[in-house]
Coordinates of N, CA, C and O in Angstrom, one line a residue:
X1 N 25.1 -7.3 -25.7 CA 24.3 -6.2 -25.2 C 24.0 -6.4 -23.8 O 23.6 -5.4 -23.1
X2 N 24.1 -7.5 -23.3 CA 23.6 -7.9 -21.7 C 24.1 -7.2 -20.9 O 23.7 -6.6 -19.9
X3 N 25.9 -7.6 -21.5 CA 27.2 -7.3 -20.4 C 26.9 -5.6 -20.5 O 26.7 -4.9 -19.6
X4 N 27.0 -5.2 -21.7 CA 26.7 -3.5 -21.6 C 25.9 -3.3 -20.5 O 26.1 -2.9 -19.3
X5 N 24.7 -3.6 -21.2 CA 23.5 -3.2 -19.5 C 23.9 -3.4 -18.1 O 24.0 -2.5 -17.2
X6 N 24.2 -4.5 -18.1 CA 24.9 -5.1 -16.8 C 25.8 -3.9 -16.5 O 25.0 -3.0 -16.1
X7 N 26.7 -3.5 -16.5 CA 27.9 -2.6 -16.9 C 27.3 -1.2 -16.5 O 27.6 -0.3 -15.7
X8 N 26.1 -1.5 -17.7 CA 25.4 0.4 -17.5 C 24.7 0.0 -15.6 O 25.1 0.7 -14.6
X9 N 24.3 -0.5 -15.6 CA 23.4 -0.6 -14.7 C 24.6 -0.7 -13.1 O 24.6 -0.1 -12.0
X10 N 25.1 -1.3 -13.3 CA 26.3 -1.4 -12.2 C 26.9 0.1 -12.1 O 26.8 0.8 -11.0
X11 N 27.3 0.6 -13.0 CA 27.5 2.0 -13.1 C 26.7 3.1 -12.6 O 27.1 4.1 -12.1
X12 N 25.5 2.6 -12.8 CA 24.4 3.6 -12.7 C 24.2 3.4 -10.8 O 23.7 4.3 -10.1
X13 N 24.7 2.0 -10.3 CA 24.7 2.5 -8.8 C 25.7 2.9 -8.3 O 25.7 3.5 -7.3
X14 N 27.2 2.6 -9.1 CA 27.8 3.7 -8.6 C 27.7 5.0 -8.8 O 28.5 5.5 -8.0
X15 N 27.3 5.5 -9.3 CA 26.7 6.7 -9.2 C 25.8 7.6 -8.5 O 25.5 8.8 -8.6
X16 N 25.4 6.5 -7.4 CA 24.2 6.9 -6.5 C 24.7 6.6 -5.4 O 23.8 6.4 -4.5
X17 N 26.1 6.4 -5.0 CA 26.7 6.0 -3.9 C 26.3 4.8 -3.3 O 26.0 4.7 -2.1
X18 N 26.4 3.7 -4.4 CA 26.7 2.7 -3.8 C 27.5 1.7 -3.6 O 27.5 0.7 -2.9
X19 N 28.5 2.2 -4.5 CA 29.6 1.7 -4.2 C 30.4 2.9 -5.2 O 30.0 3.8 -5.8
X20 N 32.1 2.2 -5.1 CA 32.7 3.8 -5.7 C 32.7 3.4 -7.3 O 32.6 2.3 -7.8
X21 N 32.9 4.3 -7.7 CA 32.8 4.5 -9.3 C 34.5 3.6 -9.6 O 35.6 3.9 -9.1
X22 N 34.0 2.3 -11.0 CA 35.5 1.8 -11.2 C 36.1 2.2 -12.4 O 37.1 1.6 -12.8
X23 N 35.5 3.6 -13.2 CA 35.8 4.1 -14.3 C 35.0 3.2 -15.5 O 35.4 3.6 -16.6
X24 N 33.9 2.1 -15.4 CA 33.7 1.2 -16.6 C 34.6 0.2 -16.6 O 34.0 -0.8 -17.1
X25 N 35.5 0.0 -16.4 CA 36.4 -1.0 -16.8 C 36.3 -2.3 -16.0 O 36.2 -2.3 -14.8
X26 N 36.4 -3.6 -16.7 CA 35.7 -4.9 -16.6 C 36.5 -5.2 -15.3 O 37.3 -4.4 -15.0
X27 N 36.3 -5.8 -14.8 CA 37.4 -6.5 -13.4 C 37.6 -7.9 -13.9 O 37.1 -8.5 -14.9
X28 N 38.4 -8.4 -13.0 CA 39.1 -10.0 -13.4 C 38.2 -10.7 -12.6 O 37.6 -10.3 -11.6
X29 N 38.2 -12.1 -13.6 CA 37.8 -12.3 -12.4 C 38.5 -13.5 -11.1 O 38.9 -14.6 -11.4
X30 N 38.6 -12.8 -9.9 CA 39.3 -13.3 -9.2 C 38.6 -13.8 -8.2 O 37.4 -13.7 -8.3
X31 N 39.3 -14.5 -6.9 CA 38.9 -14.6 -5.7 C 38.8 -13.5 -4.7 O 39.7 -12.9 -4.3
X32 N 37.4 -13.3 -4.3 CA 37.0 -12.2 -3.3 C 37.6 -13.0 -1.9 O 38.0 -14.1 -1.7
X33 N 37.5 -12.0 -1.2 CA 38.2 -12.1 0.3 C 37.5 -13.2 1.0 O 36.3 -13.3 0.9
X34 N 38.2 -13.8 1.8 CA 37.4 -14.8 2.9 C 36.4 -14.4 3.3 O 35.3 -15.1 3.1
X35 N 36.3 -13.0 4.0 CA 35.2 -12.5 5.1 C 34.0 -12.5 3.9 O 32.9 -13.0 4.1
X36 N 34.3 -12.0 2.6 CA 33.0 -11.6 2.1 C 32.4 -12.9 1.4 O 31.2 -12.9 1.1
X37 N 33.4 -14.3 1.1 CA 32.9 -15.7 0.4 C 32.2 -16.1 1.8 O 31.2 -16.7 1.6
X38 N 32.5 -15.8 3.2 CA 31.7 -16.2 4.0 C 30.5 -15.6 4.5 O 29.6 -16.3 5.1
X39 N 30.5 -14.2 4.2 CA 29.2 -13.6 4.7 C 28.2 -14.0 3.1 O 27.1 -14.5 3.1
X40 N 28.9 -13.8 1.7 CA 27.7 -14.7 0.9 C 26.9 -16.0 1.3 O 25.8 -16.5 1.2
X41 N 28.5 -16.6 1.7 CA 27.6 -18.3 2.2 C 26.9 -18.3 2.9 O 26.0 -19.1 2.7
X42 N 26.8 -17.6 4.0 CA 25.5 -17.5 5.4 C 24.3 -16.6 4.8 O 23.1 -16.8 5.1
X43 N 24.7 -15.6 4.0 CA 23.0 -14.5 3.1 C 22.7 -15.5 2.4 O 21.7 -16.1 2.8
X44 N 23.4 -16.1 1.0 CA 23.0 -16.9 0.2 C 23.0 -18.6 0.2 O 23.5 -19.3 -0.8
X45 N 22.4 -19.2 1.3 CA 23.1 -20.7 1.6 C 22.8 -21.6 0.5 O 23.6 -22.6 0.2
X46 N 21.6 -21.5 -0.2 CA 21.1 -22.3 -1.5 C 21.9 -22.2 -2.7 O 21.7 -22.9 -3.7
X47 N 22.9 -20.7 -2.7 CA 23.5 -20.4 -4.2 C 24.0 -21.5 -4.7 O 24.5 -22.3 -3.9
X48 N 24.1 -21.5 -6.1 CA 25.0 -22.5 -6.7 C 25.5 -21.7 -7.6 O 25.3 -20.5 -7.7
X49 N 26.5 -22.6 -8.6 CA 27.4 -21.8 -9.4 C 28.0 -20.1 -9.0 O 28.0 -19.3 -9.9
X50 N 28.4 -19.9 -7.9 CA 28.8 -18.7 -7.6 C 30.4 -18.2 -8.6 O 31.5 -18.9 -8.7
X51 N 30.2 -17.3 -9.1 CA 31.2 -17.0 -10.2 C 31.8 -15.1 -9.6 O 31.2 -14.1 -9.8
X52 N 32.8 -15.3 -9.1 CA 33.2 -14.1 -8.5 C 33.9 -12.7 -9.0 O 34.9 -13.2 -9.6
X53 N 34.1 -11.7 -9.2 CA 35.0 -10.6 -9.9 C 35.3 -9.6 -9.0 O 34.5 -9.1 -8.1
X54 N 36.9 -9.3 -9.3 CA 36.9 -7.8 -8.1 C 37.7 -7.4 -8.8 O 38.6 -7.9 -9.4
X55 N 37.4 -5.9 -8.8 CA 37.5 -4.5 -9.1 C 38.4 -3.9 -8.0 O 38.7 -4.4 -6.9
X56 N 38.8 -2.8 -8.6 CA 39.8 -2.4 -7.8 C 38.7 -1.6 -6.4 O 39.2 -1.2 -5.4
X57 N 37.3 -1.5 -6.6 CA 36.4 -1.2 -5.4 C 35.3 -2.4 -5.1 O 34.8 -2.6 -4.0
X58 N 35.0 -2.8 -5.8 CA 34.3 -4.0 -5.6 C 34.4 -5.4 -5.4 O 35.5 -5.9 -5.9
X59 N 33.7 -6.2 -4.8 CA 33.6 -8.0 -4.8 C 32.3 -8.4 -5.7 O 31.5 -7.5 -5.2
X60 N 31.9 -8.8 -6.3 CA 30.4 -9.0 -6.9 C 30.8 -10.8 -7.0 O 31.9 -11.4 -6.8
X61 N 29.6 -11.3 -7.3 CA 29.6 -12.4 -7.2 C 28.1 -13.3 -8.3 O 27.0 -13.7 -7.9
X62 N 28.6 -13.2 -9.1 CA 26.8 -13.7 -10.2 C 26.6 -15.1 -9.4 O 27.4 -15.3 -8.5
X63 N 25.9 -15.7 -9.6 CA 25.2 -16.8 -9.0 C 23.7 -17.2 -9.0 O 22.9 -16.3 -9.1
X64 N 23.4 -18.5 -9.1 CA 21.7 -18.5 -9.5 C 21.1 -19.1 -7.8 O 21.7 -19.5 -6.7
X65 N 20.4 -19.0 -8.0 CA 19.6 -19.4 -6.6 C 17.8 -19.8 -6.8 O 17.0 -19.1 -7.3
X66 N 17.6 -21.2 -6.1 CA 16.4 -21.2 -7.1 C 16.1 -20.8 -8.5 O 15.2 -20.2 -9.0
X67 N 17.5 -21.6 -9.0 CA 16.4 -21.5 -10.7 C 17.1 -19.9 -10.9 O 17.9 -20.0 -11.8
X68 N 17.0 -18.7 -10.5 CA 17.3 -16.9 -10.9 C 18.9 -17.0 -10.5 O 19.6 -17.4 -9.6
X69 N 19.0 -16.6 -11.5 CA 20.0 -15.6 -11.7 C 20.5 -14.6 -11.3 O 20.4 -13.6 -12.1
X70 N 21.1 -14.2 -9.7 CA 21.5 -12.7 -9.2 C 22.5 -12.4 -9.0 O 23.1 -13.4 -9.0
X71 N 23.4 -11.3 -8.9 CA 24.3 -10.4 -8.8 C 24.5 -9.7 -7.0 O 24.2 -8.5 -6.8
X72 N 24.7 -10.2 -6.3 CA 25.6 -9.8 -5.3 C 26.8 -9.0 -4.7 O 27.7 -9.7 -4.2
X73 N 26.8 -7.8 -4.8 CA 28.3 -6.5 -4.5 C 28.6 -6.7 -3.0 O 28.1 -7.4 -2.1
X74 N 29.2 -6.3 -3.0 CA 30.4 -5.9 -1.5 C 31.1 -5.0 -1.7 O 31.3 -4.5 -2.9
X75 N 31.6 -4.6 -0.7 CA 32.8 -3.4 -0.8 C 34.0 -4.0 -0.6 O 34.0 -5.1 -0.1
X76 N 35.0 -3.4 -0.9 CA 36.9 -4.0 -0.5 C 36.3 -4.4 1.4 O 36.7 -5.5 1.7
X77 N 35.5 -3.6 2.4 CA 35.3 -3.9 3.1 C 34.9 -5.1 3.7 O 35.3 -5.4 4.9
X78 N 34.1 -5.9 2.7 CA 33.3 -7.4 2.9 C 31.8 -6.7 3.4 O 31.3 -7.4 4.3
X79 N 31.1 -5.8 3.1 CA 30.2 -5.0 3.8 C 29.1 -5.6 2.1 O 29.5 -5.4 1.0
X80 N 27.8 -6.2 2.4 CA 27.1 -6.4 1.5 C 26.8 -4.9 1.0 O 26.8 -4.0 1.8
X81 N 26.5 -4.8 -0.3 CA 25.9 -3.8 -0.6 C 24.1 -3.8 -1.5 O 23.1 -3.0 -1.7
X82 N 24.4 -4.8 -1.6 CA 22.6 -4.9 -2.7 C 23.3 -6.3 -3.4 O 24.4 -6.9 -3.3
X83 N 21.5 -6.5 -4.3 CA 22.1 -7.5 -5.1 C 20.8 -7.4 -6.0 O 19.7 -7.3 -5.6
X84 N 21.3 -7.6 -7.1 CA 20.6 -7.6 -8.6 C 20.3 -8.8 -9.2 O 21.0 -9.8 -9.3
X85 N 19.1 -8.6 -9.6 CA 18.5 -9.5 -11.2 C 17.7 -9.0 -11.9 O 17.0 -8.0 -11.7
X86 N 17.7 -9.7 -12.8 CA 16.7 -9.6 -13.8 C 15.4 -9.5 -14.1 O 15.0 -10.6 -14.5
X87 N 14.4 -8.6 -14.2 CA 13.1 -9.1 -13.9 C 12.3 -8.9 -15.0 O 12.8 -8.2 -15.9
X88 N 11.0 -9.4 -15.3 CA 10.3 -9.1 -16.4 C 9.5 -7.7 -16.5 O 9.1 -7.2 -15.5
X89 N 9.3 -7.1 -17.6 CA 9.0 -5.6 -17.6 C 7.7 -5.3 -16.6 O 7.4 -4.2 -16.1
X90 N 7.1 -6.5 -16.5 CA 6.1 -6.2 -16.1 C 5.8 -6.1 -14.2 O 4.8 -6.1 -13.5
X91 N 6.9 -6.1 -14.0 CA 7.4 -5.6 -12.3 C 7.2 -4.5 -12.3 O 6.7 -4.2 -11.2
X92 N 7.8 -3.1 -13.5 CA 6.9 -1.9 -13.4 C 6.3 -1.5 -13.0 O 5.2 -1.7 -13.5
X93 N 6.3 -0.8 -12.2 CA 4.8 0.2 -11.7 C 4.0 0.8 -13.1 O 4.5 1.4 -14.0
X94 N 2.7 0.4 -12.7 CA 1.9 0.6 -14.3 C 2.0 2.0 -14.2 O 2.0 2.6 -15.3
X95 N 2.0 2.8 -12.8 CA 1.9 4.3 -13.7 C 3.5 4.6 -14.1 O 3.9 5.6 -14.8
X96 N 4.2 3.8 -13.8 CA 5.4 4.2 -14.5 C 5.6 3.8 -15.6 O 6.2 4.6 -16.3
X97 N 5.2 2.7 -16.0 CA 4.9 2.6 -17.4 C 4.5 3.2 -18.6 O 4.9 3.1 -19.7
X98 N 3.0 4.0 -17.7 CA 2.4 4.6 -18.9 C 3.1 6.0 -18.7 O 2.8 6.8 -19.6
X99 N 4.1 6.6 -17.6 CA 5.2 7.5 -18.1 C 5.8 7.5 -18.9 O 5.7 8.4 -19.6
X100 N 6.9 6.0 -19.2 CA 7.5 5.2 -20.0 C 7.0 5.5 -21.6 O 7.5 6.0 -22.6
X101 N 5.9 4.9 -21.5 CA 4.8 5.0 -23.1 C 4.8 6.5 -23.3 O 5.0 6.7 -24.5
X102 N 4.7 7.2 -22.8 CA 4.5 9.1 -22.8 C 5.5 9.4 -23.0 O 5.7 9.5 -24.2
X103 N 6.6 9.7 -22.3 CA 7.7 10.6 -22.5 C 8.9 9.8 -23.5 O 9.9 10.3 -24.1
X104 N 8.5 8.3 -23.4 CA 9.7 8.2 -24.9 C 9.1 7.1 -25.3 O 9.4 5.9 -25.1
X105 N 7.7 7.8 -26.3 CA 7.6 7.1 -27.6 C 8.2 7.1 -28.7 O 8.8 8.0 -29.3
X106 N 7.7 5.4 -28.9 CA 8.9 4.9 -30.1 C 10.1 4.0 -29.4 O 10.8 3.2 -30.1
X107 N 10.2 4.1 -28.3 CA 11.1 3.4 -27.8 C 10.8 1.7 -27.3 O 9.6 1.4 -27.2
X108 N 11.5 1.1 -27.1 CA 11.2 -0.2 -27.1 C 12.0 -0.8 -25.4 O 13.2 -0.6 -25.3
X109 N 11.4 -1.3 -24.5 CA 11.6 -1.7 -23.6 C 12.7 -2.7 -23.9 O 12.7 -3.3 -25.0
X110 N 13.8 -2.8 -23.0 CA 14.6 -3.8 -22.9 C 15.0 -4.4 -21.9 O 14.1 -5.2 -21.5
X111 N 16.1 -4.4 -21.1 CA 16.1 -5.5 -19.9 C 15.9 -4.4 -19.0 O 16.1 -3.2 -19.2
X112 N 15.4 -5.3 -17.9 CA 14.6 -4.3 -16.5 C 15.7 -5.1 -15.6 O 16.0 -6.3 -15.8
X113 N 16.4 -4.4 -14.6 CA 17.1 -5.3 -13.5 C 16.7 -4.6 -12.7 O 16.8 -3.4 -13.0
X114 N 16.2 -5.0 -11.2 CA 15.8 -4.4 -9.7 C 17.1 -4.9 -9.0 O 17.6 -6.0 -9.0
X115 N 17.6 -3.5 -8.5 CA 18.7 -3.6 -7.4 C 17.9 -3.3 -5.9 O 17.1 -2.3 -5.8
X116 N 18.1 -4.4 -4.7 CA 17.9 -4.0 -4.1 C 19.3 -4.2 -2.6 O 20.0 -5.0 -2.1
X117 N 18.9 -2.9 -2.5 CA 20.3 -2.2 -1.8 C 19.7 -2.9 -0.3 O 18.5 -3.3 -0.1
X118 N 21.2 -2.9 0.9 CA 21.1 -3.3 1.4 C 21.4 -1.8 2.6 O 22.6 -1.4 2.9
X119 N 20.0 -1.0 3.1 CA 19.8 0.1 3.7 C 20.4 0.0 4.8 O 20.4 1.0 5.6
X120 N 21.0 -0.9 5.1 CA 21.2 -0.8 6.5 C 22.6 -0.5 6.2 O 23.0 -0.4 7.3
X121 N 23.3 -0.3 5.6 CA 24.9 0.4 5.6 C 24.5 1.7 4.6 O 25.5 2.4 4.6
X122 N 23.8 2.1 3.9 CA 23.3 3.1 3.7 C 21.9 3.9 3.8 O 21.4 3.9 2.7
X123 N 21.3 4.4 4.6 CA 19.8 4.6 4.7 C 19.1 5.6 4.0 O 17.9 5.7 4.1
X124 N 20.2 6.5 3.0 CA 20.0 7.3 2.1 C 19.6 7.0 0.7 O 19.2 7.8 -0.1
X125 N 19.8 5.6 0.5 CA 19.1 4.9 -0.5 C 18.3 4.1 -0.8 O 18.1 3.1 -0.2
X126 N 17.3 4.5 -2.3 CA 15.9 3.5 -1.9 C 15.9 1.9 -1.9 O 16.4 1.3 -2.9
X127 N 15.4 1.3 -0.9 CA 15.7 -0.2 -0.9 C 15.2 -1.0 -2.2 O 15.6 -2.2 -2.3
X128 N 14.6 -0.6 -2.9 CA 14.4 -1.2 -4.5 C 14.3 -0.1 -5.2 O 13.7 0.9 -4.9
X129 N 15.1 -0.4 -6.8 CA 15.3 0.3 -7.8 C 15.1 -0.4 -8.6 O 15.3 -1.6 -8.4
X130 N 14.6 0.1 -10.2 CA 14.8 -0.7 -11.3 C 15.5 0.5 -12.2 O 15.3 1.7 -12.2
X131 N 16.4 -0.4 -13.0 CA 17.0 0.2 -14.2 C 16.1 -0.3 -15.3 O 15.5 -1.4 -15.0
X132 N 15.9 0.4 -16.8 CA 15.2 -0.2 -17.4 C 16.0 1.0 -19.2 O 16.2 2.2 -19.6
X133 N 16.2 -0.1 -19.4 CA 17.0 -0.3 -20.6 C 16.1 0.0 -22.2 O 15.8 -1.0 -22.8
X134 N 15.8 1.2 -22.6 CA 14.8 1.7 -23.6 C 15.9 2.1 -24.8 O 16.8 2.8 -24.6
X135 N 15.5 1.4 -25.9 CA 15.9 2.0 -27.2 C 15.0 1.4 -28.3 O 14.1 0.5 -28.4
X136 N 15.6 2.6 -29.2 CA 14.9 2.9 -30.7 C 15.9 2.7 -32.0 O 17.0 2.6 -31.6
X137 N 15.9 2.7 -32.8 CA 17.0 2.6 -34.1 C 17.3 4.0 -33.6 O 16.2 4.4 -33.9
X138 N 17.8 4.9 -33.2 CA 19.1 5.9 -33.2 C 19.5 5.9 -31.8 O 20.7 6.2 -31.6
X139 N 18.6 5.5 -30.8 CA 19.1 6.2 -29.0 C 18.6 4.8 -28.3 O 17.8 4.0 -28.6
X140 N 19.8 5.0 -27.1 CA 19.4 3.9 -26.8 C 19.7 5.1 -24.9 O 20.5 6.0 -24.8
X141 N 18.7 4.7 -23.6 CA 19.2 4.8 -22.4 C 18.7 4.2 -21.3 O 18.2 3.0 -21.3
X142 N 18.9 5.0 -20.3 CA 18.9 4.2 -19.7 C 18.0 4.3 -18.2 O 18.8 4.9 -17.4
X143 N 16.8 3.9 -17.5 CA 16.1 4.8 -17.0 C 16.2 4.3 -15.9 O 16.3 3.1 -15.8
X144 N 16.2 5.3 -14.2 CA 15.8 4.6 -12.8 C 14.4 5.3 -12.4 O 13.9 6.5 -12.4
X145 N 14.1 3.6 -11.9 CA 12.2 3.7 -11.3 C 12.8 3.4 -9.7 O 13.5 2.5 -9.2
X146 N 12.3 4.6 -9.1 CA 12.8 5.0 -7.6 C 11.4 4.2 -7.1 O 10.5 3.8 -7.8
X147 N 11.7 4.2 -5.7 CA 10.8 3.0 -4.4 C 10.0 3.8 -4.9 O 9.0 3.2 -5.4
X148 N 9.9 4.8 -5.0 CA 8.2 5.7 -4.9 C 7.4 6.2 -6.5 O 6.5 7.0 -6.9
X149 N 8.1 5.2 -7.1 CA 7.4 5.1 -8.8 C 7.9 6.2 -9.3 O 7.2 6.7 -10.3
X150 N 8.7 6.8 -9.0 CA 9.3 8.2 -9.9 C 10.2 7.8 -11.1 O 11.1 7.0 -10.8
X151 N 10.2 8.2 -12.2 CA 11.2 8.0 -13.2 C 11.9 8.9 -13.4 O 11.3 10.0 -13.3
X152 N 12.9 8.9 -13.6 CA 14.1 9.3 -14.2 C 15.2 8.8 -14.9 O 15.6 7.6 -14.8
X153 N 15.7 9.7 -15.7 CA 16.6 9.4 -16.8 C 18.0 9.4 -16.5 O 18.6 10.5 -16.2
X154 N 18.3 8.8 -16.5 CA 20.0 8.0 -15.5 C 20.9 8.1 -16.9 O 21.4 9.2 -16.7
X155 N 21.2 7.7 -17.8 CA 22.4 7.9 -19.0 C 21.8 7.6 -20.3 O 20.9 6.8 -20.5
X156 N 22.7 8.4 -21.2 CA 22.6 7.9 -22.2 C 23.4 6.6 -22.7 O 24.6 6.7 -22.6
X157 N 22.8 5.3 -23.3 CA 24.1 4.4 -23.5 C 24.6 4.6 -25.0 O 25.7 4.5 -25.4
X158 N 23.6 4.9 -25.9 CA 24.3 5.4 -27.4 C 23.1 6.4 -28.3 O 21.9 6.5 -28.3
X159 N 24.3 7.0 -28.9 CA 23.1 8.1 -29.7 C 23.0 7.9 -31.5 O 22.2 8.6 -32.1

């Protein structure tokens, strides 16, 4: 269920132009390009366990850092694009929450990941986002909380 989310959620920024859409399909995992193992090493100097995949549009790079667990993209470029983890529900904006409780009760919170994009190669996107992962025994989707506590309903992941 993780890698799905993960998946949904990576999806869900390509979709918002942040990087290009790779159809869903998993990437290998391989060695990313010099320029971009080096601009991680100088953003991320404390990472450890760096574990890399590329897509026929992407470099991502999972990795923990102090103890967390984040997700780092690039483009075929070597151009950072954001980078993701995991956070507890309760990072939420509470009035988004009690949106959350309102418009899909019955539903059950699941993993929350904050992307926070790197504006400076795009300024058209908000510098922090949360995806937040809601299902019930028949529906499961999948929701984005914008910089300015707005919700919206990003995909369905099953019906």
């Amino acid at each position: 269920m993780k890698k799905i989310f993960l998946t949904i959620a990576t999806a869900a920024l390509l979709s918002v132009n942040v990087f290009a859409a790779d159809g869903g399909k998993k990437g290998e995992t391989a060695t990313a390009s010099y320029a971009v193992q080096q601009a991680f090493s100088a953003e991320f100097t404390n990472a450890t366990n760096a574990v890399w995949t590329v897509t026929k549009n992407t470099q991502k790079v999972d990795f923990l850092i102090d103890g967390v667990k984040k997700t780092a993209f690039y483009n075929l470029n070597g151009e950072f694009l954001g980078v993701t983890q995991r956070v507890d529900a309760k990072a939420i904006p509470a009035k988004t929450l009690k949106q959350i409780e309102k418009d899909y009760k019955g539903y059950e919170i699941g993993e929350v990941i904050v992307y926070q994009a790197n504006t400076d190669l795009n300024g058209n996107i908000d510098a922090t986002s949360y995806f937040v992962d809601l299902k019930n025994d028949a529906h499961e989707v999948l929701l984005r909380i914008t910089q300015q506590a707005n919700l919206e309903f990003f995909q369905q992941v099953r019906q």
